[in-house]
Amino acid sequence: MKKNIILALIFGASLSSCGEYNKLLKSTDYDYKYEAAKNYYAKGQYGRSATLLNELITIMKGTDKAEESLYMLGMSYYNQQDYSTAAQTFITYCNTYPRGMYTELASFHAGKALFEDSPEPRLDQTGTYAAIQQLQRFMEYHPRSTKTKESQDMIFELQDKLVKKDFYSAKLYYDLGNYLGNNYESCVITAQNALKDYPYTHLREDLSILILRAKYEMAVNSVETRKMERFRDTVDEYYAFKNEFPDSKFIKEATKIFEASNKVIKE
């Protein structure tokens, strides 16, 4: 019996809360709505705060409350993990209030929201480039910010995604081999460009062995007029790989490629 009474009280309070919120939505007392939106935001009820703030940012445009409303709206979206809308809202804030009270935080959270919304490496990376650009813009305009280290770390992580994207592309070219063309050459070009663009990547060793493998396959499958040239290029690639990664986990494989290539050259 007591349990039922407690449940009834909780349910009644919930209905009262919902009823109060519905009345609030219909209200034309915008100062009251503004204070309610701040209260919902403080309590972590971001869906309700976003609904109210969406209405208020237009009505309060030109007032001292408009700036804070727009920033809180961005944070409400961010805390609901609606990162795309959050980023757009923060960027709008920065464009509207370039010297505003929350400009530094809005610029940072725009980049962080785009970072959170960045796709996994196998997908199109347009969003990743946008996140890097926004974070770099933040660091350029706020070089002394306490958020600089976190922003730099996010950029490194985003760049890792781009390297992985290139690595997966290069690996796919390698796996395709001579199917509908010389995909080994495309593998080499893609991997080399990745190493050029991101020289300090943790995938450097994996990209380098992929280049060596692809060059060897190009030599094996080459026309006679270019075979020797390509085997010599493979040997040169082996020495470059061995010098950079003398203790590589791929060193046995690399040595076999070298020995096979060198044998052809000496015949």
CSV table of C-alpha atoms in Angstrom, one decimal:
chain,number,residue,atom,x,y,z
A,1,MET,CA,0.0,0.0,0.0
A,2,LYS,CA,2.8,2.4,1.0
A,3,LYS,CA,4.7,1.6,-2.2
A,4,ASN,CA,1.6,2.4,-4.3
A,5,ILE,CA,1.2,5.8,-2.5
A,6,ILE,CA,4.9,6.6,-3.2
A,7,LEU,CA,4.5,5.7,-6.9
A,8,ALA,CA,1.4,7.8,-7.2
A,9,LEU,CA,3.1,10.8,-5.6
A,10,ILE,CA,6.1,10.5,-8.1
A,11,PHE,CA,3.7,10.1,-11.0
A,12,GLY,CA,1.7,13.1,-9.9
A,13,ALA,CA,4.8,15.2,-9.5
A,14,SER,CA,5.8,14.2,-13.0
A,15,LEU,CA,2.5,15.2,-14.4
A,16,SER,CA,2.7,18.5,-12.6
A,17,SER,CA,6.1,19.1,-14.0
A,18,CYS,CA,5.0,18.3,-17.6
A,19,GLY,CA,1.9,20.5,-17.1
A,20,GLU,CA,4.1,23.4,-15.9
A,21,TYR,CA,6.4,23.0,-18.9
A,22,ASN,CA,3.5,22.9,-21.4
A,23,LYS,CA,2.1,26.1,-19.9
A,24,LEU,CA,5.6,27.6,-20.2
A,25,LEU,CA,5.7,26.8,-23.9
A,26,LYS,CA,2.5,28.7,-24.5
A,27,SER,CA,3.6,31.7,-22.4
A,28,THR,CA,4.4,35.1,-23.9
A,29,ASP,CA,6.4,36.1,-20.8
A,30,TYR,CA,9.8,35.8,-22.5
A,31,ASP,CA,11.8,36.9,-19.5
A,32,TYR,CA,10.2,34.1,-17.5
A,33,LYS,CA,10.9,31.7,-20.3
A,34,TYR,CA,14.5,32.8,-20.4
A,35,GLU,CA,14.9,32.2,-16.6
A,36,ALA,CA,13.2,28.8,-17.0
A,37,ALA,CA,15.5,27.9,-19.9
A,38,LYS,CA,18.5,28.7,-17.7
A,39,ASN,CA,17.0,26.6,-14.9
A,40,TYR,CA,16.4,23.6,-17.2
A,41,TYR,CA,20.0,24.0,-18.5
A,42,ALA,CA,21.4,24.1,-15.0
A,43,LYS,CA,19.5,20.9,-14.1
A,44,GLY,CA,20.8,19.1,-17.2
A,45,GLN,CA,17.4,19.1,-18.9
A,46,TYR,CA,18.9,20.1,-22.2
A,47,GLY,CA,16.0,19.1,-24.5
A,48,ARG,CA,13.7,21.5,-22.7
A,49,SER,CA,16.3,24.2,-22.5
A,50,ALA,CA,17.0,23.9,-26.2
A,51,THR,CA,13.3,24.1,-27.1
A,52,LEU,CA,12.8,27.3,-25.1
A,53,LEU,CA,16.1,28.9,-26.3
A,54,ASN,CA,15.4,28.2,-29.9
A,55,GLU,CA,12.4,30.5,-29.6
A,56,LEU,CA,14.1,33.1,-27.5
A,57,ILE,CA,17.2,33.7,-29.6
A,58,THR,CA,15.1,35.3,-32.3
A,59,ILE,CA,12.8,37.2,-29.9
A,60,MET,CA,15.6,38.5,-27.8
A,61,LYS,CA,17.8,39.5,-30.7
A,62,GLY,CA,19.5,42.8,-29.9
A,63,THR,CA,19.1,42.4,-26.1
A,64,ASP,CA,21.8,41.6,-23.5
A,65,LYS,CA,20.2,38.1,-23.1
A,66,ALA,CA,20.5,37.1,-26.8
A,67,GLU,CA,24.2,36.3,-26.6
A,68,GLU,CA,24.0,34.0,-23.6
A,69,SER,CA,20.9,32.3,-25.1
A,70,LEU,CA,22.7,31.4,-28.3
A,71,TYR,CA,25.7,30.0,-26.4
A,72,MET,CA,23.5,28.0,-24.0
A,73,LEU,CA,21.5,26.7,-27.1
A,74,GLY,CA,24.8,25.4,-28.6
A,75,MET,CA,25.7,23.7,-25.3
A,76,SER,CA,22.3,22.2,-25.0
A,77,TYR,CA,22.7,20.6,-28.4
A,78,TYR,CA,26.2,19.5,-27.5
A,79,ASN,CA,25.2,17.9,-24.2
A,80,GLN,CA,22.5,16.0,-26.1
A,81,GLN,CA,25.2,14.7,-28.5
A,82,ASP,CA,23.6,16.5,-31.4
A,83,TYR,CA,27.1,17.5,-32.5
A,84,SER,CA,26.3,18.7,-36.0
A,85,THR,CA,23.6,21.2,-34.8
A,86,ALA,CA,25.8,22.2,-31.9
A,87,ALA,CA,28.7,23.0,-34.2
A,88,GLN,CA,26.5,25.1,-36.5
A,89,THR,CA,25.1,27.0,-33.5
A,90,PHE,CA,28.6,27.7,-32.0
A,91,ILE,CA,29.8,28.9,-35.4
A,92,THR,CA,26.8,31.2,-35.7
A,93,TYR,CA,27.6,32.5,-32.3
A,94,CYS,CA,31.2,33.3,-33.3
A,95,ASN,CA,30.1,35.0,-36.5
A,96,THR,CA,27.4,37.0,-34.6
A,97,TYR,CA,29.6,37.9,-31.6
A,98,PRO,CA,33.2,37.9,-32.7
A,99,ARG,CA,34.2,39.6,-29.5
A,100,GLY,CA,31.5,38.1,-27.3
A,101,MET,CA,31.7,36.9,-23.7
A,102,TYR,CA,31.7,33.2,-24.9
A,103,THR,CA,33.5,33.5,-28.2
A,104,GLU,CA,36.6,31.5,-27.1
A,105,LEU,CA,34.5,28.7,-25.6
A,106,ALA,CA,32.1,28.7,-28.6
A,107,SER,CA,34.9,28.5,-31.1
A,108,PHE,CA,36.5,25.6,-29.1
A,109,HIS,CA,33.2,23.7,-28.7
A,110,ALA,CA,32.5,24.2,-32.4
A,111,GLY,CA,35.7,22.3,-33.2
A,112,LYS,CA,35.1,19.7,-30.4
A,113,ALA,CA,31.6,19.1,-31.7
A,114,LEU,CA,32.9,18.5,-35.2
A,115,PHE,CA,35.6,16.3,-33.8
A,116,GLU,CA,32.9,14.2,-32.0
A,117,ASP,CA,30.9,14.1,-35.2
A,118,SER,CA,33.9,13.0,-37.4
A,119,PRO,CA,33.2,9.7,-39.3
A,120,GLU,CA,35.2,6.5,-38.9
A,121,PRO,CA,38.2,6.2,-41.2
A,122,ARG,CA,36.7,4.1,-43.9
A,123,LEU,CA,34.0,6.7,-44.7
A,124,ASP,CA,34.2,10.0,-46.5
A,125,GLN,CA,36.4,12.4,-44.4
A,126,THR,CA,34.9,15.7,-45.3
A,127,GLY,CA,33.7,16.1,-41.7
A,128,THR,CA,37.2,15.3,-40.4
A,129,TYR,CA,38.8,18.1,-42.5
A,130,ALA,CA,36.1,20.5,-41.3
A,131,ALA,CA,36.9,19.6,-37.7
A,132,ILE,CA,40.7,20.1,-38.2
A,133,GLN,CA,40.0,23.5,-39.9
A,134,GLN,CA,37.8,24.7,-37.0
A,135,LEU,CA,40.3,23.6,-34.3
A,136,GLN,CA,43.2,25.3,-36.2
A,137,ARG,CA,41.1,28.4,-36.5
A,138,PHE,CA,40.4,28.3,-32.7
A,139,MET,CA,44.1,28.0,-31.9
A,140,GLU,CA,45.0,30.8,-34.4
A,141,TYR,CA,42.5,33.3,-32.8
A,142,HIS,CA,43.1,32.1,-29.2
A,143,PRO,CA,46.8,31.1,-29.0
A,144,ARG,CA,46.9,31.4,-25.2
A,145,SER,CA,43.8,29.5,-24.4
A,146,THR,CA,43.8,26.8,-21.8
A,147,LYS,CA,42.1,24.6,-24.4
A,148,THR,CA,45.1,24.7,-26.8
A,149,LYS,CA,46.6,21.4,-25.7
A,150,GLU,CA,43.3,19.6,-25.9
A,151,SER,CA,42.7,21.1,-29.4
A,152,GLN,CA,46.1,20.0,-30.6
A,153,ASP,CA,45.5,16.5,-29.3
A,154,MET,CA,42.2,16.3,-31.2
A,155,ILE,CA,43.9,17.5,-34.4
A,156,PHE,CA,46.5,14.7,-34.0
A,157,GLU,CA,43.7,12.2,-33.6
A,158,LEU,CA,41.8,13.5,-36.6
A,159,GLN,CA,45.0,13.3,-38.7
A,160,ASP,CA,45.3,9.7,-37.6
A,161,LYS,CA,41.9,9.1,-39.2
A,162,LEU,CA,43.1,10.6,-42.4
A,163,VAL,CA,46.2,8.5,-42.4
A,164,LYS,CA,44.1,5.4,-41.7
A,165,LYS,CA,41.8,6.4,-44.6
A,166,ASP,CA,44.9,6.5,-46.9
A,167,PHE,CA,46.2,3.3,-45.5
A,168,TYR,CA,43.0,1.5,-46.2
A,169,SER,CA,42.9,2.9,-49.7
A,170,ALA,CA,46.4,1.9,-50.4
A,171,LYS,CA,45.8,-1.6,-49.0
A,172,LEU,CA,42.7,-1.9,-51.2
A,173,TYR,CA,44.7,-1.0,-54.3
A,174,TYR,CA,47.3,-3.6,-53.3
A,175,ASP,CA,44.7,-6.3,-52.8
A,176,LEU,CA,43.2,-5.5,-56.2
A,177,GLY,CA,46.6,-6.1,-57.8
A,178,ASN,CA,46.3,-6.0,-61.6
A,179,TYR,CA,42.6,-6.2,-61.7
A,180,LEU,CA,41.4,-3.7,-64.3
A,181,GLY,CA,44.8,-1.9,-64.4
A,182,ASN,CA,48.0,-1.5,-62.4
A,183,ASN,CA,46.6,-1.0,-58.9
A,184,TYR,CA,50.1,-1.6,-57.4
A,185,GLU,CA,51.2,1.7,-58.7
A,186,SER,CA,48.2,3.4,-57.2
A,187,CYS,CA,49.0,1.7,-53.9
A,188,VAL,CA,52.5,3.1,-54.0
A,189,ILE,CA,51.4,6.7,-54.9
A,190,THR,CA,48.7,6.7,-52.2
A,191,ALA,CA,51.0,5.3,-49.5
A,192,GLN,CA,53.8,7.7,-50.4
A,193,ASN,CA,51.5,10.7,-50.3
A,194,ALA,CA,50.3,9.7,-46.9
A,195,LEU,CA,53.9,9.5,-45.6
A,196,LYS,CA,54.6,12.9,-47.2
A,197,ASP,CA,51.5,14.6,-45.6
A,198,TYR,CA,51.8,12.9,-42.2
A,199,PRO,CA,55.5,12.0,-41.7
A,200,TYR,CA,55.1,11.3,-38.0
A,201,THR,CA,52.2,8.9,-38.3
A,202,HIS,CA,52.3,5.7,-36.2
A,203,LEU,CA,51.3,3.9,-39.4
A,204,ARG,CA,54.6,4.8,-41.1
A,205,GLU,CA,56.0,1.3,-40.8
A,206,ASP,CA,52.8,-0.3,-42.2
A,207,LEU,CA,52.7,2.2,-45.1
A,208,SER,CA,56.4,1.6,-45.9
A,209,ILE,CA,56.1,-2.2,-46.1
A,210,LEU,CA,53.1,-1.8,-48.3
A,211,ILE,CA,55.1,0.3,-50.7
A,212,LEU,CA,57.9,-2.3,-50.7
A,213,ARG,CA,55.4,-5.1,-51.4
A,214,ALA,CA,53.7,-3.2,-54.1
A,215,LYS,CA,57.0,-2.3,-55.8
A,216,TYR,CA,58.0,-5.9,-55.8
A,217,GLU,CA,54.7,-7.0,-57.3
A,218,MET,CA,55.0,-4.3,-60.0
A,219,ALA,CA,58.5,-5.7,-60.8
A,220,VAL,CA,57.3,-9.3,-60.9
A,221,ASN,CA,54.3,-8.5,-63.2
A,222,SER,CA,56.2,-6.0,-65.3
A,223,VAL,CA,56.9,-6.1,-69.0
A,224,GLU,CA,60.4,-7.3,-69.8
A,225,THR,CA,61.6,-3.8,-70.9
A,226,ARG,CA,60.9,-2.4,-67.4
A,227,LYS,CA,61.5,-5.5,-65.2
A,228,MET,CA,65.1,-4.8,-64.3
A,229,GLU,CA,64.5,-1.2,-63.6
A,230,ARG,CA,61.6,-2.1,-61.2
A,231,PHE,CA,63.5,-4.8,-59.4
A,232,ARG,CA,66.3,-2.3,-58.8
A,233,ASP,CA,63.8,0.1,-57.5
A,234,THR,CA,62.5,-2.6,-55.1
A,235,VAL,CA,66.0,-3.2,-53.8
A,236,ASP,CA,66.5,0.5,-53.2
A,237,GLU,CA,63.1,0.5,-51.4
A,238,TYR,CA,64.3,-2.4,-49.2
A,239,TYR,CA,67.4,-0.6,-48.1
A,240,ALA,CA,65.4,2.5,-47.2
A,241,PHE,CA,63.0,0.4,-45.2
A,242,LYS,CA,65.7,-1.5,-43.4
A,243,ASN,CA,67.6,1.7,-42.5
A,244,GLU,CA,64.5,3.2,-41.0
A,245,PHE,CA,63.1,0.1,-39.4
A,246,PRO,CA,66.0,-2.2,-38.6
A,247,ASP,CA,64.0,-4.1,-36.0
A,248,SER,CA,60.7,-4.1,-37.9
A,249,LYS,CA,58.2,-6.8,-37.4
A,250,PHE,CA,58.2,-7.1,-41.2
A,251,ILE,CA,62.0,-7.5,-41.5
A,252,LYS,CA,61.8,-11.2,-42.5
A,253,GLU,CA,59.3,-10.5,-45.2
A,254,ALA,CA,61.3,-7.5,-46.4
A,255,THR,CA,64.5,-9.6,-46.6
A,256,LYS,CA,62.8,-12.3,-48.7
A,257,ILE,CA,61.6,-9.6,-51.1
A,258,PHE,CA,65.2,-8.2,-51.3
A,259,GLU,CA,66.7,-11.6,-51.9
A,260,ALA,CA,64.2,-12.5,-54.6
A,261,SER,CA,64.7,-9.2,-56.3
A,262,ASN,CA,68.5,-9.3,-56.0
A,263,LYS,CA,68.5,-12.8,-57.5
A,264,VAL,CA,66.7,-11.6,-60.6
A,265,ILE,CA,69.1,-8.6,-61.0
A,266,LYS,CA,72.1,-10.9,-60.8
A,267,GLU,CA,70.9,-13.5,-63.3
